[in-house]
PDB file of N, CA and C in Angstrom:
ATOM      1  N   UNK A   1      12.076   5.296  -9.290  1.00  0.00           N
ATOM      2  CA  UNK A   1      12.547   6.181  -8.241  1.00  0.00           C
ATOM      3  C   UNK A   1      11.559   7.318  -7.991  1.00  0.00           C
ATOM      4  N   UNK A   2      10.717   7.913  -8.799  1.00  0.00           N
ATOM      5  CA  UNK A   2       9.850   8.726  -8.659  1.00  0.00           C
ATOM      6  C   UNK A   2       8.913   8.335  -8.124  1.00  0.00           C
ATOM      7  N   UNK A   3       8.147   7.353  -8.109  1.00  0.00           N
ATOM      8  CA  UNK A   3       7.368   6.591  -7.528  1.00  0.00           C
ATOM      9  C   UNK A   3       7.814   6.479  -5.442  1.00  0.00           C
ATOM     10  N   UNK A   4       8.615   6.123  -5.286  1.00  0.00           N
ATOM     11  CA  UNK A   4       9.156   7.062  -3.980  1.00  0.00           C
ATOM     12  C   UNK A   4       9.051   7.964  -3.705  1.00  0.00           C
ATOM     13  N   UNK A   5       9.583   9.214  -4.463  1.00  0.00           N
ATOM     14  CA  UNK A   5       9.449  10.467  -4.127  1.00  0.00           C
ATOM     15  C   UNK A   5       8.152  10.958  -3.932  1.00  0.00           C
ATOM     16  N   UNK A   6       7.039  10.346  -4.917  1.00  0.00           N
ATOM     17  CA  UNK A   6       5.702  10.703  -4.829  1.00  0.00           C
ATOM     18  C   UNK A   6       5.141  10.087  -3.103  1.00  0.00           C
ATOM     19  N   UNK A   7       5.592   8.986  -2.751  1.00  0.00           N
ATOM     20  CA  UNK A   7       4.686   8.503  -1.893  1.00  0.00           C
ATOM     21  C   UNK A   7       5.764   9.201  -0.635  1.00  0.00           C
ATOM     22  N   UNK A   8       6.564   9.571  -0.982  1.00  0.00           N
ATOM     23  CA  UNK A   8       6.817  10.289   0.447  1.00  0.00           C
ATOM     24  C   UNK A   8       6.915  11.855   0.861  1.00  0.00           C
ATOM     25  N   UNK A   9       6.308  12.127  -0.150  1.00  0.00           N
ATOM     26  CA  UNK A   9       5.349  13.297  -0.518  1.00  0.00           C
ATOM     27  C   UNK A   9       4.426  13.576  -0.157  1.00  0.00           C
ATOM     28  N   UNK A  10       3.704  12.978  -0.186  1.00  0.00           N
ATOM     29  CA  UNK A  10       2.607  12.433  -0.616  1.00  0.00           C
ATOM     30  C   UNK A  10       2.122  11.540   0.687  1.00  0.00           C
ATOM     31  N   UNK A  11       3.111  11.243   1.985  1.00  0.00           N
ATOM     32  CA  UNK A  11       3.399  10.219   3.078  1.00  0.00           C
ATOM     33  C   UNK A  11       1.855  10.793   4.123  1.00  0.00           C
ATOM     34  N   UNK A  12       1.739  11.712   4.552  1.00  0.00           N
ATOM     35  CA  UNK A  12       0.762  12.184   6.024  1.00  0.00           C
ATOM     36  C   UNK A  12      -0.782  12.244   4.513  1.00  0.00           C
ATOM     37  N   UNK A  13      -0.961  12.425   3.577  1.00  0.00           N
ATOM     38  CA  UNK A  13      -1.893  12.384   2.892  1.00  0.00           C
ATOM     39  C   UNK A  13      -2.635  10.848   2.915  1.00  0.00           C
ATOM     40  N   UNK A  14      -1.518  10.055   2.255  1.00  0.00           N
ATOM     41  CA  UNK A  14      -1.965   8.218   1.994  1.00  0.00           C
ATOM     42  C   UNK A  14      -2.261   7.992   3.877  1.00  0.00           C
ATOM     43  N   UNK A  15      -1.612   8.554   4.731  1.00  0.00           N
ATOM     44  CA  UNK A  15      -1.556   7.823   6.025  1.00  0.00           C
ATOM     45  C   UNK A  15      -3.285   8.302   6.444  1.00  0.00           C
ATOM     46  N   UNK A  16      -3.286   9.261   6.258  1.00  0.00           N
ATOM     47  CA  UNK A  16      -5.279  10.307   6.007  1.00  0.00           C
ATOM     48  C   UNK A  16      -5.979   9.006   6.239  1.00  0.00           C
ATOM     49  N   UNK A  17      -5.941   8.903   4.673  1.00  0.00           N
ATOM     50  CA  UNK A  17      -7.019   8.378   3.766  1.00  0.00           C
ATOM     51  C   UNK A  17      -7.209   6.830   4.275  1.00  0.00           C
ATOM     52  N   UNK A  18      -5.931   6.054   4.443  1.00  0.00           N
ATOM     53  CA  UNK A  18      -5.858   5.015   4.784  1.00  0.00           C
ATOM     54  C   UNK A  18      -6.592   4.858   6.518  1.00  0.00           C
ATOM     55  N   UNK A  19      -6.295   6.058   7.308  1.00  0.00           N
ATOM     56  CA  UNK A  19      -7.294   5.967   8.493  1.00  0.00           C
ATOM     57  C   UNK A  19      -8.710   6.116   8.214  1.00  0.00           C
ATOM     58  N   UNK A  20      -9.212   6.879   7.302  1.00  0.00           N
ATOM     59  CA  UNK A  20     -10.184   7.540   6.860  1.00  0.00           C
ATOM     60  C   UNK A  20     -11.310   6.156   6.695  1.00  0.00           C
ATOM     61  N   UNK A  21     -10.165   4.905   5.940  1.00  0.00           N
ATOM     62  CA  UNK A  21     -11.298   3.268   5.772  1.00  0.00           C
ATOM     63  C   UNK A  21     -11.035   2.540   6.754  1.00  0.00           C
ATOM     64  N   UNK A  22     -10.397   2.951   8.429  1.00  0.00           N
ATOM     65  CA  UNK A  22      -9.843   2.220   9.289  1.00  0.00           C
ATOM     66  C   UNK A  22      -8.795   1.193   9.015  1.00  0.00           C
ATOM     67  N   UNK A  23      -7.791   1.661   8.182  1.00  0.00           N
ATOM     68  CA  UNK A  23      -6.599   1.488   7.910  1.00  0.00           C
ATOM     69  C   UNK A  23      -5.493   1.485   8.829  1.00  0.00           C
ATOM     70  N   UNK A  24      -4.307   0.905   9.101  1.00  0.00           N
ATOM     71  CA  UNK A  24      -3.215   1.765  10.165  1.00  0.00           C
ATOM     72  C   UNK A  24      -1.652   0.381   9.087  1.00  0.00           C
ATOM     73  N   UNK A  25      -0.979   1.145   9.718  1.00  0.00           N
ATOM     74  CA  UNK A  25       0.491   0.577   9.533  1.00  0.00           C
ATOM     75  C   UNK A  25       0.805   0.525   8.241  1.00  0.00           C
ATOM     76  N   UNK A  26       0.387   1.581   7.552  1.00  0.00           N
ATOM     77  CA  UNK A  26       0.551   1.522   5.858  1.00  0.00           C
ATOM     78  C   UNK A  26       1.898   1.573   5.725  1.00  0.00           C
ATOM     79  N   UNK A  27       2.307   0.406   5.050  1.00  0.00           N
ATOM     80  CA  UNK A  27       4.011  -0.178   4.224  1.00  0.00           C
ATOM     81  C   UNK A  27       3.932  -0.115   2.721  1.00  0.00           C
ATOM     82  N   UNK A  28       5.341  -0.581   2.563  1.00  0.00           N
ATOM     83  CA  UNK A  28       5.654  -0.211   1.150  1.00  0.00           C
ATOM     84  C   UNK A  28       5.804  -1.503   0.313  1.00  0.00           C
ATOM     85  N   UNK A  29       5.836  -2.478  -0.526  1.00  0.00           N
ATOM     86  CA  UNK A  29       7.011  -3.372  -0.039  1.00  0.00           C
ATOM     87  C   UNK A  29       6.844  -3.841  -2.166  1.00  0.00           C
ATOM     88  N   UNK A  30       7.712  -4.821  -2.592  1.00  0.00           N
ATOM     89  CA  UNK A  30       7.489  -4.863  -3.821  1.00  0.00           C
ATOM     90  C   UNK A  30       8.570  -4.301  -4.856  1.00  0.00           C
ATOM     91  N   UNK A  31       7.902  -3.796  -5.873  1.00  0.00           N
ATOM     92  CA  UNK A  31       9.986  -3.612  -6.953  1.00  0.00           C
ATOM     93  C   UNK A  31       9.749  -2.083  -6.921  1.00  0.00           C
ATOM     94  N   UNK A  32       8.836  -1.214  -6.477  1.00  0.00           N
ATOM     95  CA  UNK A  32       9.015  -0.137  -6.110  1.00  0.00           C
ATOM     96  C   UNK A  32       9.775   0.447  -4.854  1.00  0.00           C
ATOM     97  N   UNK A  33       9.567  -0.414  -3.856  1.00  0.00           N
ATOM     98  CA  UNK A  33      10.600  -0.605  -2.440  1.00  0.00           C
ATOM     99  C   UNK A  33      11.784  -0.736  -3.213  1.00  0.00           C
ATOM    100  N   UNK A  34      12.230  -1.544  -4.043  1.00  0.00           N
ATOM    101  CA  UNK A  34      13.144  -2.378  -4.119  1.00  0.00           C
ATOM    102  C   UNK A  34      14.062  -1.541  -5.060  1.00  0.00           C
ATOM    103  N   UNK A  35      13.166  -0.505  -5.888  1.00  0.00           N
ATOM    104  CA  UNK A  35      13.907   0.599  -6.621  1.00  0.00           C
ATOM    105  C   UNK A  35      14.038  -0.428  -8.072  1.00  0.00           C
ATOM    106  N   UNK A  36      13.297  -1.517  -8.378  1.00  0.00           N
ATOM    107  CA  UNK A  36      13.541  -1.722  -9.450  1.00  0.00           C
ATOM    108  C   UNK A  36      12.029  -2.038 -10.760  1.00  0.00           C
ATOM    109  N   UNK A  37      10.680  -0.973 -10.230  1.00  0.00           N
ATOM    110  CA  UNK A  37      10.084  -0.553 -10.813  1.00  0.00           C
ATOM    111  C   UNK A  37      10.263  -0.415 -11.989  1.00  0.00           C
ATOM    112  N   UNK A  38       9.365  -0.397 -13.261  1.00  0.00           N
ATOM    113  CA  UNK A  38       9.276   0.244 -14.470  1.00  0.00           C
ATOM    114  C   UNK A  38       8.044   1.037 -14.650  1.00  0.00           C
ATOM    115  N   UNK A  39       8.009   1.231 -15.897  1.00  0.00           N
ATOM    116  CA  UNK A  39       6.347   1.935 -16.097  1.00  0.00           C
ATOM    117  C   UNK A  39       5.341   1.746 -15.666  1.00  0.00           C
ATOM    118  N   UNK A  40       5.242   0.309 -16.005  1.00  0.00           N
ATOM    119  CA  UNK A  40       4.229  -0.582 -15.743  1.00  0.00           C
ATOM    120  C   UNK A  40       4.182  -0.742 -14.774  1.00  0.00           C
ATOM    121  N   UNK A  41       5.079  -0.824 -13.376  1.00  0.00           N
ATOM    122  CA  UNK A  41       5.061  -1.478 -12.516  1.00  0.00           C
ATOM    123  C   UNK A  41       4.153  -0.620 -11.242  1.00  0.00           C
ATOM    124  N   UNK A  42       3.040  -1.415 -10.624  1.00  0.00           N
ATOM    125  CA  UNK A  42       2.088  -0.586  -9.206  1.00  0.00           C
ATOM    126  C   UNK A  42       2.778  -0.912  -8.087  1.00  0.00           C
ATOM    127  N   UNK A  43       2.398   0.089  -7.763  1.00  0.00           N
ATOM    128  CA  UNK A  43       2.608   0.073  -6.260  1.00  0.00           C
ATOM    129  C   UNK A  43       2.150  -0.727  -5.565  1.00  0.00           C
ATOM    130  N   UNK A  44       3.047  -1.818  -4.162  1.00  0.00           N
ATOM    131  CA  UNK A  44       2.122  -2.279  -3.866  1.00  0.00           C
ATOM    132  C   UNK A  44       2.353  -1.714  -1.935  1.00  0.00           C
ATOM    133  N   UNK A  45       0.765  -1.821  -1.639  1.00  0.00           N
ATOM    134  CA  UNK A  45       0.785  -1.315  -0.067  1.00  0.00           C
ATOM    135  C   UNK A  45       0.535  -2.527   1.109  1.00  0.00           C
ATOM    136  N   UNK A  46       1.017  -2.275   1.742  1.00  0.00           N
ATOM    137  CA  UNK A  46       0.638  -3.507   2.643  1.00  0.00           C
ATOM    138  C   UNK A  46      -0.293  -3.149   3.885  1.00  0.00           C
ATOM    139  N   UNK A  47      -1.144  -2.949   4.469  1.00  0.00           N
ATOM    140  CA  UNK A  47      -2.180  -2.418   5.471  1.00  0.00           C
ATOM    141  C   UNK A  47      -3.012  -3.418   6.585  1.00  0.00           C
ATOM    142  N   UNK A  48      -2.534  -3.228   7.859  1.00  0.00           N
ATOM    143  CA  UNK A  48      -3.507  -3.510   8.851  1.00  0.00           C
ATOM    144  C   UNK A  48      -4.949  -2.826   9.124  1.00  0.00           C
ATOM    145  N   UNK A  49      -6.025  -3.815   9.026  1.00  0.00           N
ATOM    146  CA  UNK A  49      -7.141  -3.526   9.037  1.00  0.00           C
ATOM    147  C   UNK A  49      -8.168  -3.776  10.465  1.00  0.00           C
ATOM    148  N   UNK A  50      -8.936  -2.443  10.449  1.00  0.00           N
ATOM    149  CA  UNK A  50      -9.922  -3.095  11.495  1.00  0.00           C
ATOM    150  C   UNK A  50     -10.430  -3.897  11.937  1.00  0.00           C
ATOM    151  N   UNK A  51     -10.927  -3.825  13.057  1.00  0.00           N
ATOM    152  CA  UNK A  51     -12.008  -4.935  13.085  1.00  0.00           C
ATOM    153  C   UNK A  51     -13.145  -4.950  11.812  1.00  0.00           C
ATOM    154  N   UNK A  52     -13.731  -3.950  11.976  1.00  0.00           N
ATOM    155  CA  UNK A  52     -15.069  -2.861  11.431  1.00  0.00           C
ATOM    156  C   UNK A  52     -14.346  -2.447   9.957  1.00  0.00           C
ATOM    157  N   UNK A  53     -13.573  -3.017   9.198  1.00  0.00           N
ATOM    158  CA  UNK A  53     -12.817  -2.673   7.706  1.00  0.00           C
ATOM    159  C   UNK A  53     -13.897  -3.981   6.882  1.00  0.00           C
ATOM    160  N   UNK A  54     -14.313  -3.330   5.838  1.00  0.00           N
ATOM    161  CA  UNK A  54     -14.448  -3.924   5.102  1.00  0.00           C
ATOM    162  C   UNK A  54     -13.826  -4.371   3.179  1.00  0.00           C
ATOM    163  N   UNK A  55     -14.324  -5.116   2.550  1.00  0.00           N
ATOM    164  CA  UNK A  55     -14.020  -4.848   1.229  1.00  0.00           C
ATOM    165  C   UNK A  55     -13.946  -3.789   0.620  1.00  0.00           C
ATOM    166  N   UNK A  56     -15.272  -3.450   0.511  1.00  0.00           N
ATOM    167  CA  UNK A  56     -14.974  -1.888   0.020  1.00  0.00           C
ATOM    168  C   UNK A  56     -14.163  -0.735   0.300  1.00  0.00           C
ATOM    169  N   UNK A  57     -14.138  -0.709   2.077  1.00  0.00           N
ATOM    170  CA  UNK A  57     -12.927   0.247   2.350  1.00  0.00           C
ATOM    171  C   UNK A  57     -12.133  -0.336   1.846  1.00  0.00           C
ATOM    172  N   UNK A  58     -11.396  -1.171   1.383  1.00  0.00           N
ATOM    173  CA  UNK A  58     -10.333  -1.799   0.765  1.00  0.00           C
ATOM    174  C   UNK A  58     -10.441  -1.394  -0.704  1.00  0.00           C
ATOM    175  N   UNK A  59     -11.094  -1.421  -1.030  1.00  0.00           N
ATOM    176  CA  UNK A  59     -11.211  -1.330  -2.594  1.00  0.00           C
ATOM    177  C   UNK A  59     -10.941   0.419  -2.782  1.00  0.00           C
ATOM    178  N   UNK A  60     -11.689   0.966  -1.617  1.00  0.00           N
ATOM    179  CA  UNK A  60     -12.022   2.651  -1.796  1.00  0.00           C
ATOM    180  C   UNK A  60     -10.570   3.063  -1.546  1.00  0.00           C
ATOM    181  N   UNK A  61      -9.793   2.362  -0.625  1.00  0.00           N
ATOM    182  CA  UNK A  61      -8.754   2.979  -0.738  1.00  0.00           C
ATOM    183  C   UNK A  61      -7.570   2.725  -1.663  1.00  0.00           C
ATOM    184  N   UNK A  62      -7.785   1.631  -2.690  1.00  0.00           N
ATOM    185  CA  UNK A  62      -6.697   1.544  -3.868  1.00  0.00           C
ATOM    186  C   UNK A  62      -7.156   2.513  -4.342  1.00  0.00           C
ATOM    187  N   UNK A  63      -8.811   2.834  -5.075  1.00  0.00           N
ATOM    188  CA  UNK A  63      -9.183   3.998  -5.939  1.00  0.00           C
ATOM    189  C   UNK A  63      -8.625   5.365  -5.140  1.00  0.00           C
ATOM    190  N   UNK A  64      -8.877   5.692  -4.416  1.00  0.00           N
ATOM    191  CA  UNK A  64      -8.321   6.865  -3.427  1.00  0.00           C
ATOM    192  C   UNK A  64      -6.290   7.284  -3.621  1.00  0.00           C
ATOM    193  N   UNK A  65      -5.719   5.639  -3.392  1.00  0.00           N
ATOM    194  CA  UNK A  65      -4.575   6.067  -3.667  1.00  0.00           C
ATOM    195  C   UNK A  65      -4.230   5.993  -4.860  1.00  0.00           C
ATOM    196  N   UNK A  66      -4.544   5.455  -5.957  1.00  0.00           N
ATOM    197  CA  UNK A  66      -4.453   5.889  -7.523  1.00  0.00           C
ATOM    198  C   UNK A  66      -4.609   7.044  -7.547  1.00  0.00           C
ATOM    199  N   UNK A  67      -5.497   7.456  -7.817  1.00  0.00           N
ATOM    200  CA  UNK A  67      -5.785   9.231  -7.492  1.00  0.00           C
ATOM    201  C   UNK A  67      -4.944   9.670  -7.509  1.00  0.00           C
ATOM    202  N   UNK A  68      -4.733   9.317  -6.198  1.00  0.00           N
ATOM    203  CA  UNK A  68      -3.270  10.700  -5.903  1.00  0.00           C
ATOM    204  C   UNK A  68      -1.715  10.361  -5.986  1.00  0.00           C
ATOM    205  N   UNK A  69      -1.802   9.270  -6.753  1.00  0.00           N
ATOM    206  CA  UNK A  69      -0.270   8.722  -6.456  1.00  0.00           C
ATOM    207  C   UNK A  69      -0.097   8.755  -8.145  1.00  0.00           C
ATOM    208  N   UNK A  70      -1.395   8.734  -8.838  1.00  0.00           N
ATOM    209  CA  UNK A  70      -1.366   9.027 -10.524  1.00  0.00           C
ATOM    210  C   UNK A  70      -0.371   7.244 -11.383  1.00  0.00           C
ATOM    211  N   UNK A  71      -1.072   6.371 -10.244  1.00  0.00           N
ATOM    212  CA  UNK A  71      -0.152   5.479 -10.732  1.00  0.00           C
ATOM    213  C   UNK A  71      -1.214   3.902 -10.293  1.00  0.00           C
ATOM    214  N   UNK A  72      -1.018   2.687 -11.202  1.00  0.00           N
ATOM    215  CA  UNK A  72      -1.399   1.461 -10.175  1.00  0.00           C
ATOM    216  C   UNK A  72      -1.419   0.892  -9.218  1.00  0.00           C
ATOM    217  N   UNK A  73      -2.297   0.950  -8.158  1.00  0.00           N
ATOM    218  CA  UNK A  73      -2.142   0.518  -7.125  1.00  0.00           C
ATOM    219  C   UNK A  73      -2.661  -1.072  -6.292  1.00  0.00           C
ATOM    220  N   UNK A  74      -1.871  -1.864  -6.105  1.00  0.00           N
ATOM    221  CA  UNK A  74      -2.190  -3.133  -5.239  1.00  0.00           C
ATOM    222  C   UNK A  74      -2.004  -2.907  -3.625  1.00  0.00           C
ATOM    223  N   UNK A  75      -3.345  -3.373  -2.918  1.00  0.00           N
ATOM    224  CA  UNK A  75      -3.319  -3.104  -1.236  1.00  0.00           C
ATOM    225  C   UNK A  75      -3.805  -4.490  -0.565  1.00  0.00           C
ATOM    226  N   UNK A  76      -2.987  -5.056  -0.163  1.00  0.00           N
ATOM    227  CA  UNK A  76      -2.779  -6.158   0.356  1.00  0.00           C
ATOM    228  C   UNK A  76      -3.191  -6.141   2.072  1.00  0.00           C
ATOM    229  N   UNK A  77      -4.103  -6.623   2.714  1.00  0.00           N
ATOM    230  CA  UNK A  77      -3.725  -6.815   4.514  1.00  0.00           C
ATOM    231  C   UNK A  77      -3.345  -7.754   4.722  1.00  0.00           C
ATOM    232  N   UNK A  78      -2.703  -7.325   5.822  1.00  0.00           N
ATOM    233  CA  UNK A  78      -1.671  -8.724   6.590  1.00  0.00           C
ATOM    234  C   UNK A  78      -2.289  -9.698   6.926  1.00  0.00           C
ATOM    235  N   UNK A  79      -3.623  -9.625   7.059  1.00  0.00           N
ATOM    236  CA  UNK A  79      -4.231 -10.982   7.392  1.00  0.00           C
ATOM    237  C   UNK A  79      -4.849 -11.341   6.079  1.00  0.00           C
ATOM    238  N   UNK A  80      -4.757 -10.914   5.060  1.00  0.00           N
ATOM    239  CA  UNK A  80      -5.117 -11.721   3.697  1.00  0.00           C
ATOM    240  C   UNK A  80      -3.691 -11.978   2.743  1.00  0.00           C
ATOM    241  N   UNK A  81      -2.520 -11.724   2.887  1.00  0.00           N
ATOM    242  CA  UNK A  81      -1.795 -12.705   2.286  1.00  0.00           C
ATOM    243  C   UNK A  81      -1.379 -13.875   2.297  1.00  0.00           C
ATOM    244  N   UNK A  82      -1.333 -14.112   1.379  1.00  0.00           N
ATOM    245  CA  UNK A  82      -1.552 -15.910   1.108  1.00  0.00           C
ATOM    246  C   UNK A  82      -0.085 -16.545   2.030  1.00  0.00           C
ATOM    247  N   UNK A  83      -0.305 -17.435   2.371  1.00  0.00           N
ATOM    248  CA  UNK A  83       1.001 -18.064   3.508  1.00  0.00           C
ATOM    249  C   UNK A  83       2.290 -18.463   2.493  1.00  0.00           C
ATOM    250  N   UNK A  84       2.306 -18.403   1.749  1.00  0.00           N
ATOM    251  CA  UNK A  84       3.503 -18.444   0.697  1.00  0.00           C
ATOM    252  C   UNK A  84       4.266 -17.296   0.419  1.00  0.00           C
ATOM    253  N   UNK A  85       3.616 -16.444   0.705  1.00  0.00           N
ATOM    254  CA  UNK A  85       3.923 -15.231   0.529  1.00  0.00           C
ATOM    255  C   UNK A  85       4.354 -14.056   1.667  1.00  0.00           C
ATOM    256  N   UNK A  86       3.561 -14.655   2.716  1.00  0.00           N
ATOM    257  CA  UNK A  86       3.747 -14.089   4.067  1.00  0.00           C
ATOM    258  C   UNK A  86       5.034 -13.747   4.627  1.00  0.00           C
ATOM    259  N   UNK A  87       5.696 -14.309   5.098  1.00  0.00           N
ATOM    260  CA  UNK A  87       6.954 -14.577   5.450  1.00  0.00           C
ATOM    261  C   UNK A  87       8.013 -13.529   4.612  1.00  0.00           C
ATOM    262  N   UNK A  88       7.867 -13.324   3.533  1.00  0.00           N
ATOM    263  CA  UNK A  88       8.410 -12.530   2.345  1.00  0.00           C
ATOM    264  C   UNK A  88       8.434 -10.882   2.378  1.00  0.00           C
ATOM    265  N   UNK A  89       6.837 -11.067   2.133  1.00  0.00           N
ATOM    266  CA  UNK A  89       6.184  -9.752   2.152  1.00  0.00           C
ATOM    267  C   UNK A  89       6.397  -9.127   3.849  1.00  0.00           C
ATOM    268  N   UNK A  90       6.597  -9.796   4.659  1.00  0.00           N
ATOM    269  CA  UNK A  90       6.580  -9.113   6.208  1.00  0.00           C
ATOM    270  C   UNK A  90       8.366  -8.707   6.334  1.00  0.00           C
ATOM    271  N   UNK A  91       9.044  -9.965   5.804  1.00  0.00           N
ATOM    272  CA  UNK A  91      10.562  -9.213   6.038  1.00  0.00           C
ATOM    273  C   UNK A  91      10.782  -7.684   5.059  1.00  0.00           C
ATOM    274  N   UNK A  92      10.191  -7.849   3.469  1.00  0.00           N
ATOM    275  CA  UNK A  92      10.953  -6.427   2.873  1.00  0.00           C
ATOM    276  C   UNK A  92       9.631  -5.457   2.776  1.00  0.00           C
ATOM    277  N   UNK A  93       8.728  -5.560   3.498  1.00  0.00           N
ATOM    278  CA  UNK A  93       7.993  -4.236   3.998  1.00  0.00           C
ATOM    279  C   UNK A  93       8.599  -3.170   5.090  1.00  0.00           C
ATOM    280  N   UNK A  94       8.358  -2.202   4.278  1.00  0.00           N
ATOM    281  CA  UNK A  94       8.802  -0.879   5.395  1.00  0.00           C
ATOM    282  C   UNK A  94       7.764   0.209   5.218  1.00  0.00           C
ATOM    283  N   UNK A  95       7.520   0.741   6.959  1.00  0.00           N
ATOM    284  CA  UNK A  95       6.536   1.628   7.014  1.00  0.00           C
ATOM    285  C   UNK A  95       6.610   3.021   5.765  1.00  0.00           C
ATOM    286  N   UNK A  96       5.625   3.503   5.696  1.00  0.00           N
ATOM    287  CA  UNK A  96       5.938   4.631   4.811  1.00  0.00           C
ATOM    288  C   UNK A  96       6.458   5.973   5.390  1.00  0.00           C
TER     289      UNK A  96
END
């Protein structure tokens, strides 16, 4: 549950940074959405990417939101999840 509170805290900062690597539509989605997180458990983000986005902006912005979220982070784009998964991840994503 804290893990919420942080990212919506924390909400116009991640939305920054995530423009900052040509990022947009940053979601939530995963057992932190779901409120059934543990210690262990990262965050995961879901993100539409540029044209002009690369790996590294991808990469720069998990390190970026670790940082500030003080926690694990997984960042997924909608055009790189796997089709098994798609369908899933698009119904219990919600914007941040």
């Amino acid at each position: 549950m804290q893990a919420i509170k942080d990212i919506i805290s924390k909400r116009d900062q991640i939305i920054s940074i995530a423009s900052h690597y040509k990022m947009f539509n940053v979601k939530l989605f995963g057992s932190v959405l779901r409120e059934e997180e543990n210690a262990e458990s990262d965050i995961d983000f879901l993100v539409d990417c540029g044209d002009d986005c690369s790996l590294f902006d991808l990469i720069s912005l998990k390190y970026d939101l670790e940082e500030i979220l003080g926690r694990k982070i997984d960042v997924v784009t909608s055009d790189s999840v796997h089709w098994t998964l798609k369908d899933k991840i698009a119904q219990e994503a919600r914007p941040i």
